[in-house]
Amino acid sequence: MAAKLAITRLSKQFGELEALRGIDLAVERGEFISVVGPSGCGKTTFLRIVAGLEQATSGDVLLDGQAVRGPSGDRGFVFQSDNLLPWRSVLANAMIGPEIAGRAGPDERRHAMGLLKLVGLEGFEHYYPRQLSGGMRQRVNLARALAIDPEILLMDEPFSALDAQTREIMQTELLRIWEEGRKTVLFVTHQIDEAVFLSDRVLVFARRPGRLQAEVKIPLPRPRCLPLKRTGEFVGLVDQIWRMIEDDVRAAALYENA
Ligand SMILES: Nc1ncnc2c1ncn2[C@@H]1O[C@H](COP(=O)(O)OP(=O)(O)O)[C@@H](O)[C@H]1O
Ligand SMILES: [Mg+2]
């Protein structure tokens, strides 16, 4: 079977800075893939290129065999900071994608209501972003990304602004939602345990230049719930990945943006 997402020899240069070098990756339909690595290793750049928000310097990104040339409704993006429109209700925010696509009729509205229920926001449709907690705002962002029924979901540290407990709840919620629709997911995080908990495979990026250093398969059974994080197998996988990037993370912390 052809890969859902096929990336070959992807490189990105920002002037003198080599942000990404020679990334090769094939993602199967329905796979949950995470990208971890130290600050500045090119995670966001990589995701933005797949999203079509940034152009690669060289290499190819094929989604269902088609070259990615710009943003499009086949890719849903969830950013770290919530970018909800404050003057729009929860429902109106979730409807932005269909509206832009010129499809905001009763069917889409019903679909958006269903998605808000799916992300646990039933009854909050007419609230405004300022009336919601951080976790609830990220749920709206997720519903909004799903509302365009994307082929692939791209998530850039979506839970990093949340407190630890909310974050764990969002991780299990995301898995529940993913089990229902089995979207292909590319998930960027700097938390290794989050990557291991969610993913089928974890891609470990290294910095200077940003590159794919290793790939770790996560053979933990699904469905997964939080007690899994205390098992020896889970802790062992986290530890294995941590050892791969430890030196890089220390260097990045010392010379942030140097
Ligand atoms: N638009 C840009 N112009 C110049 N340099 C950039 C730009 N975007 C990112 N960079 C640089 O590229 C490198 C990778 O950045 P980024 O993809 O944000 O890393 P990460 O998300 O892993 O922290 C960093 O050194 C960053 O400063
Ligand atoms: Mg980033």
Coordinates of C-alpha atoms and ligand atoms in Angstrom, one line a residue:
M1 CA 0.0 0.0 0.0
A2 CA 1.3 3.5 -0.8
A3 CA 2.1 5.7 2.2
K4 CA -0.4 8.3 3.3
L5 CA 2.4 10.7 3.7
A6 CA 5.7 10.3 1.9
I7 CA 8.6 12.6 2.6
T8 CA 11.9 12.3 0.8
R9 CA 15.1 14.1 1.3
L10 CA 13.4 17.1 2.8
S11 CA 15.7 20.0 3.6
K12 CA 15.1 23.5 4.8
Q13 CA 17.6 26.4 4.9
F14 CA 16.9 29.8 6.6
G15 CA 19.7 31.8 5.1
E16 CA 22.9 30.3 6.7
L17 CA 20.9 28.2 9.1
E18 CA 20.3 24.6 8.2
A19 CA 17.0 24.0 9.9
L20 CA 16.3 20.5 8.4
R21 CA 18.6 18.2 6.6
G22 CA 17.6 15.2 4.5
I23 CA 14.4 14.0 6.3
D24 CA 12.9 10.7 4.9
L25 CA 9.7 9.5 6.3
A26 CA 6.8 7.3 5.2
V27 CA 3.6 7.4 7.3
E28 CA 0.8 4.8 6.9
R29 CA -2.9 5.8 6.9
G30 CA -4.2 6.0 10.4
E31 CA -0.8 6.0 12.1
F32 CA -0.1 8.1 15.1
I33 CA 3.4 9.5 14.8
S34 CA 5.2 11.8 17.3
V35 CA 8.2 14.0 16.7
V36 CA 10.4 14.8 19.7
G37 CA 13.7 16.6 20.0
P38 CA 15.4 19.5 21.7
S39 CA 14.3 23.1 21.2
G40 CA 15.4 24.4 17.8
C41 CA 15.8 21.0 16.1
G42 CA 13.2 22.0 13.5
K43 CA 10.1 20.3 14.7
T44 CA 7.8 23.2 14.0
T45 CA 9.5 23.9 10.7
F46 CA 8.9 20.3 9.7
L47 CA 5.2 20.5 10.6
R48 CA 4.8 23.8 8.9
I49 CA 6.3 22.4 5.7
V50 CA 3.9 19.4 5.8
A51 CA 1.1 21.8 6.4
G52 CA 2.1 23.8 3.4
L53 CA 2.7 27.0 5.5
E54 CA 6.4 26.9 4.7
Q55 CA 8.3 25.9 1.6
A56 CA 11.0 23.3 1.7
T57 CA 14.4 24.3 0.2
S58 CA 14.6 20.8 -1.4
G59 CA 12.9 17.5 -1.2
D60 CA 9.3 16.3 -1.6
V61 CA 6.2 16.0 0.5
L62 CA 3.5 13.8 -1.0
L63 CA 0.1 13.4 0.6
D64 CA -1.9 10.6 -1.0
G65 CA 0.7 10.9 -3.9
Q66 CA 0.0 14.6 -4.4
A67 CA 2.7 17.1 -3.9
V68 CA 2.0 19.6 -1.0
R69 CA 2.1 23.1 -2.4
G70 CA 0.2 25.2 0.1
P71 CA -2.3 24.9 3.0
S72 CA -5.4 23.0 2.1
G73 CA -8.5 21.3 3.7
D74 CA -6.9 17.9 3.7
R75 CA -4.6 18.9 6.6
G76 CA -5.9 20.2 9.9
F77 CA -3.5 22.1 12.1
V78 CA -3.6 22.6 15.9
F79 CA -1.0 25.0 17.3
Q80 CA 0.4 25.3 20.8
S81 CA -1.2 28.7 21.5
D82 CA -4.9 28.6 20.9
N83 CA -5.8 30.9 18.1
L84 CA -9.5 31.1 18.6
L85 CA -11.3 34.3 17.5
P86 CA -12.4 36.0 20.8
W87 CA -15.5 37.6 19.3
R88 CA -16.9 34.3 18.1
S89 CA -18.7 31.6 20.1
V90 CA -17.3 28.1 20.5
L91 CA -19.6 26.9 17.7
A92 CA -18.7 29.8 15.4
N93 CA -15.0 29.1 16.0
A94 CA -15.5 25.4 15.2
M95 CA -17.2 26.5 11.9
I96 CA -14.4 28.6 10.6
G97 CA -13.0 25.9 8.4
P98 CA -16.2 25.0 6.6
E99 CA -17.0 28.7 6.3
I100 CA -13.7 29.4 4.5
A101 CA -14.5 26.4 2.2
G102 CA -17.9 28.0 1.5
R103 CA -19.8 25.1 3.1
A104 CA -21.4 26.4 6.3
G105 CA -24.9 25.0 6.0
P106 CA -27.1 23.1 8.5
D107 CA -25.2 19.8 7.8
E108 CA -21.9 21.4 8.6
R109 CA -23.4 23.0 11.7
R110 CA -24.7 19.6 12.9
H111 CA -21.3 18.0 12.2
A112 CA -19.6 20.8 14.2
M113 CA -22.0 20.3 17.1
G114 CA -21.2 16.5 17.0
L115 CA -17.5 17.3 17.1
L116 CA -17.9 19.6 20.1
K117 CA -19.7 16.8 21.8
L118 CA -16.8 14.4 20.8
V119 CA -14.2 16.7 22.4
G120 CA -16.3 17.0 25.6
L121 CA -17.8 20.5 25.0
E122 CA -21.5 19.7 24.7
G123 CA -23.5 22.5 26.3
F124 CA -20.7 25.1 25.7
E125 CA -21.5 25.8 22.1
H126 CA -22.5 29.4 22.8
Y127 CA -19.8 30.3 25.2
Y128 CA -17.0 32.7 24.2
P129 CA -13.2 31.8 24.4
R130 CA -12.7 34.1 27.4
Q131 CA -15.2 32.0 29.4
L132 CA -13.3 28.8 28.9
S133 CA -10.3 27.2 30.6
G134 CA -7.1 26.6 28.7
G135 CA -7.9 22.9 28.3
M136 CA -11.4 23.8 27.0
R137 CA -9.9 26.2 24.4
Q138 CA -7.6 23.5 23.1
R139 CA -10.6 21.2 22.8
V140 CA -12.2 23.9 20.6
N141 CA -9.1 24.1 18.5
L142 CA -9.1 20.3 18.1
A143 CA -12.8 20.4 17.1
R144 CA -12.1 23.1 14.6
A145 CA -9.2 21.2 13.0
L146 CA -11.5 18.1 12.8
A147 CA -14.4 20.1 11.3
I148 CA -12.7 20.2 7.9
D149 CA -12.5 16.4 8.0
P150 CA -8.8 16.5 7.3
E151 CA -6.9 13.5 5.9
I152 CA -4.1 14.2 8.4
L153 CA -4.0 16.1 11.6
L154 CA -0.9 18.1 12.4
M155 CA -0.4 19.1 16.0
D156 CA 2.4 21.3 17.3
E157 CA 2.8 21.0 21.1
P158 CA -0.9 21.4 21.5
F159 CA -1.0 20.7 25.3
S160 CA 2.2 22.4 26.4
A161 CA 0.5 25.4 27.8
L162 CA -1.7 23.3 30.0
D163 CA -1.1 22.2 33.6
A164 CA 0.1 18.6 34.1
Q165 CA -3.3 17.1 35.1
T166 CA -5.2 18.8 32.3
R167 CA -2.5 17.7 29.9
E168 CA -2.9 14.0 30.9
I169 CA -6.7 14.3 30.5
M170 CA -6.2 15.8 27.0
Q171 CA -3.9 13.0 26.1
T172 CA -6.4 10.3 26.9
E173 CA -9.2 12.3 25.2
L174 CA -7.1 12.7 22.1
L175 CA -6.5 8.9 22.0
R176 CA -10.3 8.3 22.4
I177 CA -11.0 10.7 19.5
W178 CA -8.3 9.1 17.4
E179 CA -9.6 5.6 18.1
E180 CA -13.0 6.7 16.7
G181 CA -11.8 8.3 13.5
R182 CA -8.3 6.9 13.0
K183 CA -7.0 10.0 11.3
T184 CA -3.3 10.0 10.4
V185 CA -1.6 12.2 13.1
L186 CA 1.7 14.0 13.2
F187 CA 2.2 15.2 16.8
V188 CA 5.1 17.4 17.9
T189 CA 6.0 17.5 21.5
H190 CA 9.0 18.0 23.7
Q191 CA 7.6 15.7 26.3
I192 CA 8.9 12.2 25.7
D193 CA 6.4 10.5 27.9
E194 CA 3.6 12.2 26.0
A195 CA 5.0 11.0 22.7
V196 CA 5.4 7.4 24.0
F197 CA 1.9 7.3 25.5
L198 CA 0.2 8.5 22.2
S199 CA 2.2 7.1 19.4
D200 CA 2.8 4.1 17.2
R201 CA 6.2 5.5 16.3
V202 CA 8.3 8.2 17.9
L203 CA 10.7 10.2 15.6
V204 CA 13.7 11.5 17.4
F205 CA 15.1 14.7 15.9
A206 CA 18.6 16.0 16.5
R207 CA 19.8 19.6 16.1
R208 CA 22.4 21.6 14.2
P209 CA 21.4 20.6 11.6
G210 CA 17.9 19.4 12.3
R211 CA 17.6 15.8 11.2
L212 CA 15.9 12.6 11.9
Q213 CA 18.3 10.8 14.3
A214 CA 16.2 7.7 15.1
E215 CA 12.8 6.2 15.0
V216 CA 11.4 4.2 17.9
K217 CA 8.4 1.8 17.5
I218 CA 6.0 1.8 20.4
P219 CA 4.6 -1.7 20.7
L220 CA 2.4 -0.9 23.7
P221 CA -1.1 -2.3 23.4
R222 CA -4.2 -0.1 22.7
P223 CA -6.4 1.2 23.9
R224 CA -4.1 2.9 26.3
C225 CA -5.0 4.6 29.6
L226 CA -2.9 6.5 32.2
P227 CA -1.8 3.6 34.5
L228 CA 0.2 2.4 31.5
K229 CA 2.7 5.2 32.3
R230 CA 3.7 3.4 35.4
T231 CA 4.6 0.1 33.8
G232 CA 8.2 -0.9 33.3
E233 CA 7.8 -1.2 29.6
F234 CA 6.6 2.4 29.3
V235 CA 9.3 3.8 31.5
G236 CA 11.9 1.8 29.6
L237 CA 10.8 3.3 26.3
V238 CA 10.9 6.9 27.7
D239 CA 14.3 6.2 29.1
Q240 CA 15.6 4.8 25.8
I241 CA 14.5 8.0 23.9
W242 CA 15.7 10.3 26.7
R243 CA 19.2 8.8 26.4
M244 CA 19.2 9.5 22.7
I245 CA 18.6 13.2 23.1
E246 CA 20.0 14.0 26.5
D247 CA 23.2 15.6 25.3
D248 CA 21.4 17.6 22.6
V249 CA 18.8 18.9 25.1
R250 CA 21.5 20.0 27.5
A251 CA 23.3 21.8 24.6
A252 CA 20.1 23.4 23.5
A253 CA 19.2 24.6 27.0
L254 CA 22.7 26.2 27.4
Y255 CA 22.8 27.8 24.0
E256 CA 19.2 28.5 23.3
N257 CA 19.0 30.3 19.9
A258 CA 22.8 30.7 19.9
Ligands
LIG1 N1 11.1 31.9 9.8 C1 12.4 31.6 10.2 N2 13.4 32.4 9.9 C2 14.7 32.1 10.3 N3 15.0 31.1 11.1 C3 13.9 30.3 11.6 C4 12.6 30.6 11.1 N4 11.8 29.6 11.7 C5 12.6 28.8 12.5 N5 13.9 29.3 12.4 C6 15.1 28.6 13.0 O1 15.1 27.3 12.6 C7 15.5 26.4 13.7 C8 14.4 25.4 14.0 O2 13.3 26.1 14.5 P1 11.9 25.4 14.9 O3 11.4 24.6 13.7 O4 11.0 26.4 15.5 O5 12.4 24.3 16.0 P2 11.6 23.6 17.2 O6 10.2 23.7 16.9 O7 12.1 22.2 17.2 O8 12.0 24.3 18.5 C9 15.7 27.4 14.9 O9 17.1 27.6 15.0 C10 15.0 28.6 14.6 O10 15.5 29.7 15.1
MG2 MG 8.5 24.4 17.9

